């Protein structure tokens, strides 16, 4: 069950491969994610000392959050992957033009997981072609329904 999708990632990048990573979260963060108070649109993944970190993911704390902690809504969160997968990603990211982007957050067996994608940036003309293709699909649907006025 998907919690939130990063639609901007699919518009800005070609997704080459996908990986499912666990997240190191605090209790209030899990509660806020279950309530749907999370945004990954501006988030990105970095590699530091052979570990992956999610930066820029905004989790808005609930009003009923505990009083003995100070929630930091945009803190850096560690991603959990197998060592073999991390080494593979490090090798790919060091190649020119590849980056890691979060694609979505979802539940898997009661745990919050982050699907990350090994991505290559799109050029402006690629984005225009994708938009043109999407608009043509909408037009084809309208023509098939006989709705020529729209």
Backbone as numpy.savetxt, mean C-alpha at the origin, in Angstrom:
# Nx Ny Nz CAx CAy CAz Cx Cy Cz
-9.81 -10.17 3.80 -10.65 -8.99 3.80 -9.76 -7.75 3.80
-9.88 -6.94 2.78 -9.04 -5.76 2.63 -9.56 -4.62 3.50
-8.64 -3.94 4.17 -9.00 -2.81 5.02 -8.92 -1.52 4.21
-7.78 -1.32 3.55 -7.58 -0.11 2.76 -6.66 -0.44 1.58
-6.95 0.14 0.42 -6.15 -0.07 -0.78 -5.42 1.22 -1.14
-4.27 1.07 -1.77 -3.49 2.21 -2.24 -3.67 2.31 -3.76
-4.74 2.97 -4.19 -5.03 3.08 -5.62 -3.99 3.93 -6.35
-3.41 4.87 -5.64 -2.40 5.75 -6.25 -1.17 4.96 -6.69
-0.84 3.90 -5.96 0.32 3.07 -6.31 0.13 2.42 -7.67
-1.07 1.99 -7.97 -1.33 1.34 -9.26 -1.32 2.35 -10.41
-1.62 3.61 -10.10 -1.59 4.66 -11.12 -0.16 5.13 -11.39
0.66 5.19 -10.34 2.01 5.74 -10.47 3.08 4.71 -10.80
2.80 3.41 -10.60 3.83 2.39 -10.77 3.31 1.18 -11.54
4.26 0.48 -12.20 4.01 -0.86 -12.71 4.40 -1.82 -11.59
3.48 -2.66 -11.14 3.76 -3.58 -10.05 4.32 -4.87 -10.64
5.58 -5.18 -10.33 6.25 -6.37 -10.86 5.95 -7.61 -10.02
6.13 -7.50 -8.70 5.90 -8.63 -7.79 5.20 -8.13 -6.54
4.52 -9.06 -5.86 3.82 -8.72 -4.62 4.32 -9.62 -3.50
4.38 -9.05 -2.29 4.80 -9.79 -1.11 3.86 -9.43 0.03
3.57 -10.41 0.89 2.74 -10.16 2.06 3.64 -10.09 3.28
3.57 -8.97 3.99 4.43 -8.75 5.16 3.58 -8.49 6.39
4.07 -8.96 7.53 3.42 -8.64 8.79 3.84 -7.25 9.24
3.10 -6.70 10.17 3.38 -5.37 10.71 3.59 -5.45 12.21
4.56 -4.69 12.72 4.75 -4.56 14.16 3.90 -3.37 14.59
2.82 -3.66 15.32 1.87 -2.62 15.71 1.68 -2.60 17.22
1.22 -1.46 17.71 0.83 -1.33 19.11 -0.66 -1.62 19.21
-1.13 -1.83 20.42 -2.53 -2.20 20.62 -3.52 -1.18 20.10
-3.26 0.10 20.36 -4.20 1.13 19.90 -4.24 1.20 18.38
-3.12 0.86 17.73 -3.08 0.88 16.26 -3.96 -0.21 15.67
-3.93 -1.39 16.27 -4.76 -2.48 15.78 -6.24 -2.13 15.90
-6.60 -1.54 17.03 -8.00 -1.14 17.24 -8.43 -0.09 16.22
-7.55 0.87 15.95 -7.86 1.93 14.99 -7.96 1.35 13.57
-7.09 0.40 13.23 -7.15 -0.22 11.90 -8.44 -1.00 11.74
-8.85 -1.73 12.78 -10.12 -2.47 12.72 -11.29 -1.51 12.51
-11.17 -0.29 13.02 -12.22 0.72 12.84 -12.10 1.42 11.49
-11.06 1.10 10.71 -10.91 1.68 9.38 -10.27 3.05 9.37
-9.55 3.41 10.41 -8.96 4.75 10.51 -7.49 4.74 10.09
-7.23 4.30 8.85 -5.86 4.18 8.36 -5.80 4.66 6.91
-4.67 5.27 6.54 -4.44 5.75 5.18 -3.04 5.33 4.75
-2.92 4.74 3.55 -1.61 4.34 3.03 -1.28 5.04 1.72
-2.03 6.06 1.37 -1.84 6.73 0.08 -0.45 7.35 -0.05
0.04 7.99 0.98 1.34 8.66 0.94 2.47 7.82 1.53
2.19 6.57 1.86 3.18 5.72 2.52 4.16 5.13 1.52
5.33 4.76 2.03 6.34 4.08 1.22 7.17 3.17 2.11
7.93 2.28 1.49 8.72 1.29 2.21 10.20 1.59 1.97
10.99 1.56 3.05 12.43 1.76 2.93 13.16 0.56 3.54
14.40 0.40 3.11 15.25 -0.67 3.64 16.36 -0.02 4.46
16.46 -0.43 5.74 17.51 0.06 6.63 18.13 -1.14 7.34
19.41 -1.33 7.17 20.16 -2.40 7.84 19.49 -3.76 7.66
19.16 -4.09 6.42 18.54 -5.37 6.05 17.19 -5.60 6.72
16.46 -4.52 7.02 15.11 -4.60 7.55 14.22 -3.65 6.76
12.94 -3.99 6.65 11.98 -3.16 5.92 11.14 -2.36 6.90
10.90 -1.09 6.56 10.10 -0.22 7.40 9.06 0.50 6.55
7.85 0.64 7.11 6.76 1.35 6.48 6.74 2.77 7.04
6.90 3.74 6.16 6.97 5.14 6.57 5.81 5.90 5.94
5.20 6.77 6.71 4.15 7.64 6.18 2.76 7.05 6.23
2.59 5.88 6.80 1.26 5.29 6.96 0.58 5.99 8.13
-0.56 6.59 7.89 -1.23 7.39 8.91 -2.36 6.58 9.55
-2.23 6.31 10.84 -3.27 5.62 11.61 -3.80 6.61 12.63
-5.05 7.01 12.45 -5.66 7.99 13.35 -6.11 7.29 14.62
-5.64 7.72 15.78 -6.02 7.05 17.03 -7.50 7.27 17.35
-8.08 6.27 17.99 -9.46 6.38 18.44 -9.53 7.35 19.61
-10.70 7.92 19.81 -10.87 8.85 20.93 -10.74 8.12 22.26
-11.03 6.82 22.25 -10.98 6.03 23.49 -9.61 5.40 23.71
-8.58 5.93 23.07 -7.22 5.39 23.26 -6.78 5.60 24.70
-5.91 4.74 25.15 -5.45 4.77 26.53 -4.79 6.11 26.87
-4.89 6.49 28.12 -4.33 7.77 28.55 -2.86 7.67 28.94
-2.35 6.46 29.17 -0.96 6.34 29.60 0.03 6.22 28.44
-0.46 6.30 27.21 0.44 6.32 26.05 0.14 7.57 25.23
1.12 8.00 24.46 0.94 9.12 23.55 0.97 8.56 22.13
-0.19 8.45 21.47 -0.20 7.86 20.14 0.49 8.74 19.11
1.38 8.13 18.33 2.05 8.81 17.23 1.45 8.24 15.95
0.66 9.01 15.25 -0.12 8.49 14.13 0.72 8.16 12.90
1.89 8.75 12.74 2.70 8.49 11.54 4.07 7.90 11.88
4.15 7.16 12.95 5.45 6.59 13.34 5.91 5.55 12.32
7.19 5.27 12.31 7.77 4.27 11.42 7.45 2.89 11.98
6.90 2.02 11.11 6.50 0.68 11.53 7.33 -0.37 10.80
7.79 -1.36 11.55 8.62 -2.40 10.97 7.76 -3.42 10.23
8.24 -3.87 9.07 7.58 -4.92 8.31 8.31 -6.23 8.53
7.56 -7.30 8.64 8.12 -8.61 8.92 8.04 -9.50 7.69
9.19 -9.95 7.21 9.29 -10.86 6.07 10.37 -11.90 6.38
10.37 -12.99 5.62 11.44 -13.97 5.74 12.75 -13.36 5.27
13.86 -13.83 5.82 15.18 -13.29 5.46 15.47 -13.49 3.98
15.03 -14.60 3.41 15.26 -14.86 1.99 14.52 -13.83 1.13
13.26 -13.53 1.52 12.48 -12.54 0.78 13.11 -11.15 0.90
13.61 -10.81 2.08 14.24 -9.50 2.28 15.49 -9.37 1.40
16.31 -10.42 1.36 17.51 -10.38 0.52 17.15 -10.24 -0.95
16.09 -10.92 -1.37 15.64 -10.83 -2.76 15.18 -9.39 -3.07
14.44 -8.80 -2.15 13.97 -7.42 -2.35 15.12 -6.43 -2.36
16.10 -6.62 -1.48 17.26 -5.71 -1.46 17.97 -5.76 -2.80
18.16 -6.95 -3.34 18.82 -7.09 -4.63 18.06 -6.41 -5.75
16.73 -6.52 -5.73 15.90 -5.91 -6.78 15.86 -4.39 -6.64
15.75 -3.89 -5.41 15.63 -2.44 -5.19 16.91 -1.73 -5.56
18.05 -2.41 -5.40 19.31 -1.78 -5.77 19.44 -1.62 -7.28
18.63 -2.35 -8.05 18.62 -2.14 -9.49 17.96 -0.79 -9.77
18.31 -0.22 -10.88 17.80 1.11 -11.22 16.29 1.08 -11.49
15.58 2.01 -10.88 14.18 2.20 -11.19 13.20 1.40 -10.36
13.64 0.54 -9.46 12.72 -0.24 -8.64 12.55 0.39 -7.27
11.35 0.25 -6.73 11.04 0.75 -5.41 10.02 -0.18 -4.76
9.80 -0.01 -3.48 8.81 -0.79 -2.75 7.68 0.13 -2.32
6.44 -0.27 -2.62 5.27 0.53 -2.25 4.26 -0.36 -1.55
3.57 0.17 -0.54 2.49 -0.60 0.09 1.26 -0.58 -0.83
0.68 -1.75 -1.07 -0.48 -1.84 -1.95 -1.79 -1.85 -1.17
-1.82 -2.60 -0.07 -3.03 -2.60 0.76 -2.72 -3.13 2.14
-3.65 -2.92 3.04 -3.63 -3.53 4.37 -4.83 -4.45 4.44
-4.63 -5.65 4.98 -5.72 -6.60 5.07 -5.51 -7.50 6.28
-6.58 -8.24 6.62 -6.51 -9.20 7.71 -6.19 -10.57 7.13
-5.33 -11.30 7.82 -5.04 -12.68 7.46 -4.96 -13.48 8.76
-5.93 -14.34 8.98 -6.00 -15.16 10.20 -5.98 -14.29 11.45
-6.68 -13.17 11.41 -6.78 -12.29 12.57 -5.65 -11.31 12.72
-4.62 -11.39 11.90 -3.49 -10.47 11.98 -3.56 -9.45 10.85
-3.05 -8.26 11.11 -3.00 -7.22 10.08 -1.75 -7.46 9.24
-1.94 -7.54 7.93 -0.84 -7.75 6.99 -0.79 -6.58 6.01
0.40 -6.32 5.50 0.59 -5.28 4.50 1.10 -5.95 3.23
0.40 -5.76 2.14 0.88 -6.28 0.87 1.74 -5.20 0.23
3.02 -5.54 0.00 3.92 -4.58 -0.63 4.23 -5.05 -2.03
4.50 -4.11 -2.90 4.78 -4.43 -4.29 6.14 -3.92 -4.71
6.85 -4.76 -5.45 8.09 -4.34 -6.08 7.67 -3.62 -7.35
7.94 -2.33 -7.44 7.35 -1.50 -8.47 8.40 -0.73 -9.26
8.04 -0.41 -10.49 8.85 0.41 -11.37 8.00 1.61 -11.74
8.55 2.80 -11.65 7.79 4.03 -11.89 7.30 4.16 -13.31
6.09 4.70 -13.45 5.52 4.97 -14.77 5.94 6.36 -15.23
6.12 6.50 -16.50 6.36 7.81 -17.09 5.01 8.50 -17.32
5.04 9.78 -17.61 3.81 10.54 -17.80 2.97 9.98 -18.95
3.62 9.57 -20.06 2.85 9.05 -21.18 2.23 7.70 -20.86
2.83 6.92 -19.94 2.22 5.67 -19.51 0.95 5.94 -18.71
0.99 6.97 -17.88 -0.19 7.33 -17.09 -1.32 7.80 -17.99
-0.96 8.58 -19.03 -1.98 9.04 -19.97 -2.62 7.88 -20.71
-1.80 6.90 -21.10 -2.31 5.73 -21.81 -3.25 4.93 -20.91
-2.91 4.80 -19.64 -3.77 4.07 -18.70 -5.10 4.79 -18.53
-5.07 6.11 -18.42 -6.30 6.89 -18.29 -7.15 6.77 -19.54
-6.51 6.85 -20.69 -7.23 6.73 -21.97 -7.89 5.35 -22.09
-7.17 4.31 -21.71 -7.71 2.94 -21.76 -8.90 2.79 -20.82
-8.81 3.37 -19.61 -9.91 3.29 -18.64 -11.14 4.02 -19.17
-10.95 5.20 -19.77 -12.08 5.96 -20.32 -12.72 5.22 -21.49
-11.92 4.54 -22.29 -12.46 3.78 -23.41 -13.31 2.60 -22.91
-12.90 1.96 -21.84 -13.68 0.86 -21.26 -15.04 1.36 -20.78
-15.06 2.55 -20.18 -16.32 3.14 -19.73 -17.22 3.43 -20.93
-16.64 4.00 -22.00 -17.41 4.30 -23.21 -17.98 3.03 -23.84
-17.18 1.96 -23.89 -17.66 0.70 -24.45 -18.84 0.17 -23.66
-18.79 0.31 -22.34 -19.90 -0.13 -21.50 -21.16 0.67 -21.78
-21.00 1.97 -21.98 -22.16 2.81 -22.28 -22.75 2.48 -23.64
-21.90 2.23 -24.62 -22.37 1.87 -25.96 -23.09 0.53 -25.92
-22.56 -0.41 -25.18 -23.19 -1.73 -25.07 -24.57 -1.64 -24.40
-24.73 -0.74 -23.45 -26.03 -0.55 -22.80 -26.98 0.25 -23.65
-26.47 0.94 -24.65 -27.32 1.79 -25.50 -27.48 3.18 -24.94
-26.70 3.57 -23.99 -26.74 4.89 -23.37 -25.78 5.81 -24.11
-26.21 6.35 -25.23 -25.33 7.15 -26.07 -25.26 8.61 -25.66
-26.16 9.07 -24.79 -26.21 10.48 -24.40 -25.10 10.84 -23.41
-24.63 9.88 -22.65 -23.67 10.20 -21.58 -22.26 10.32 -22.06
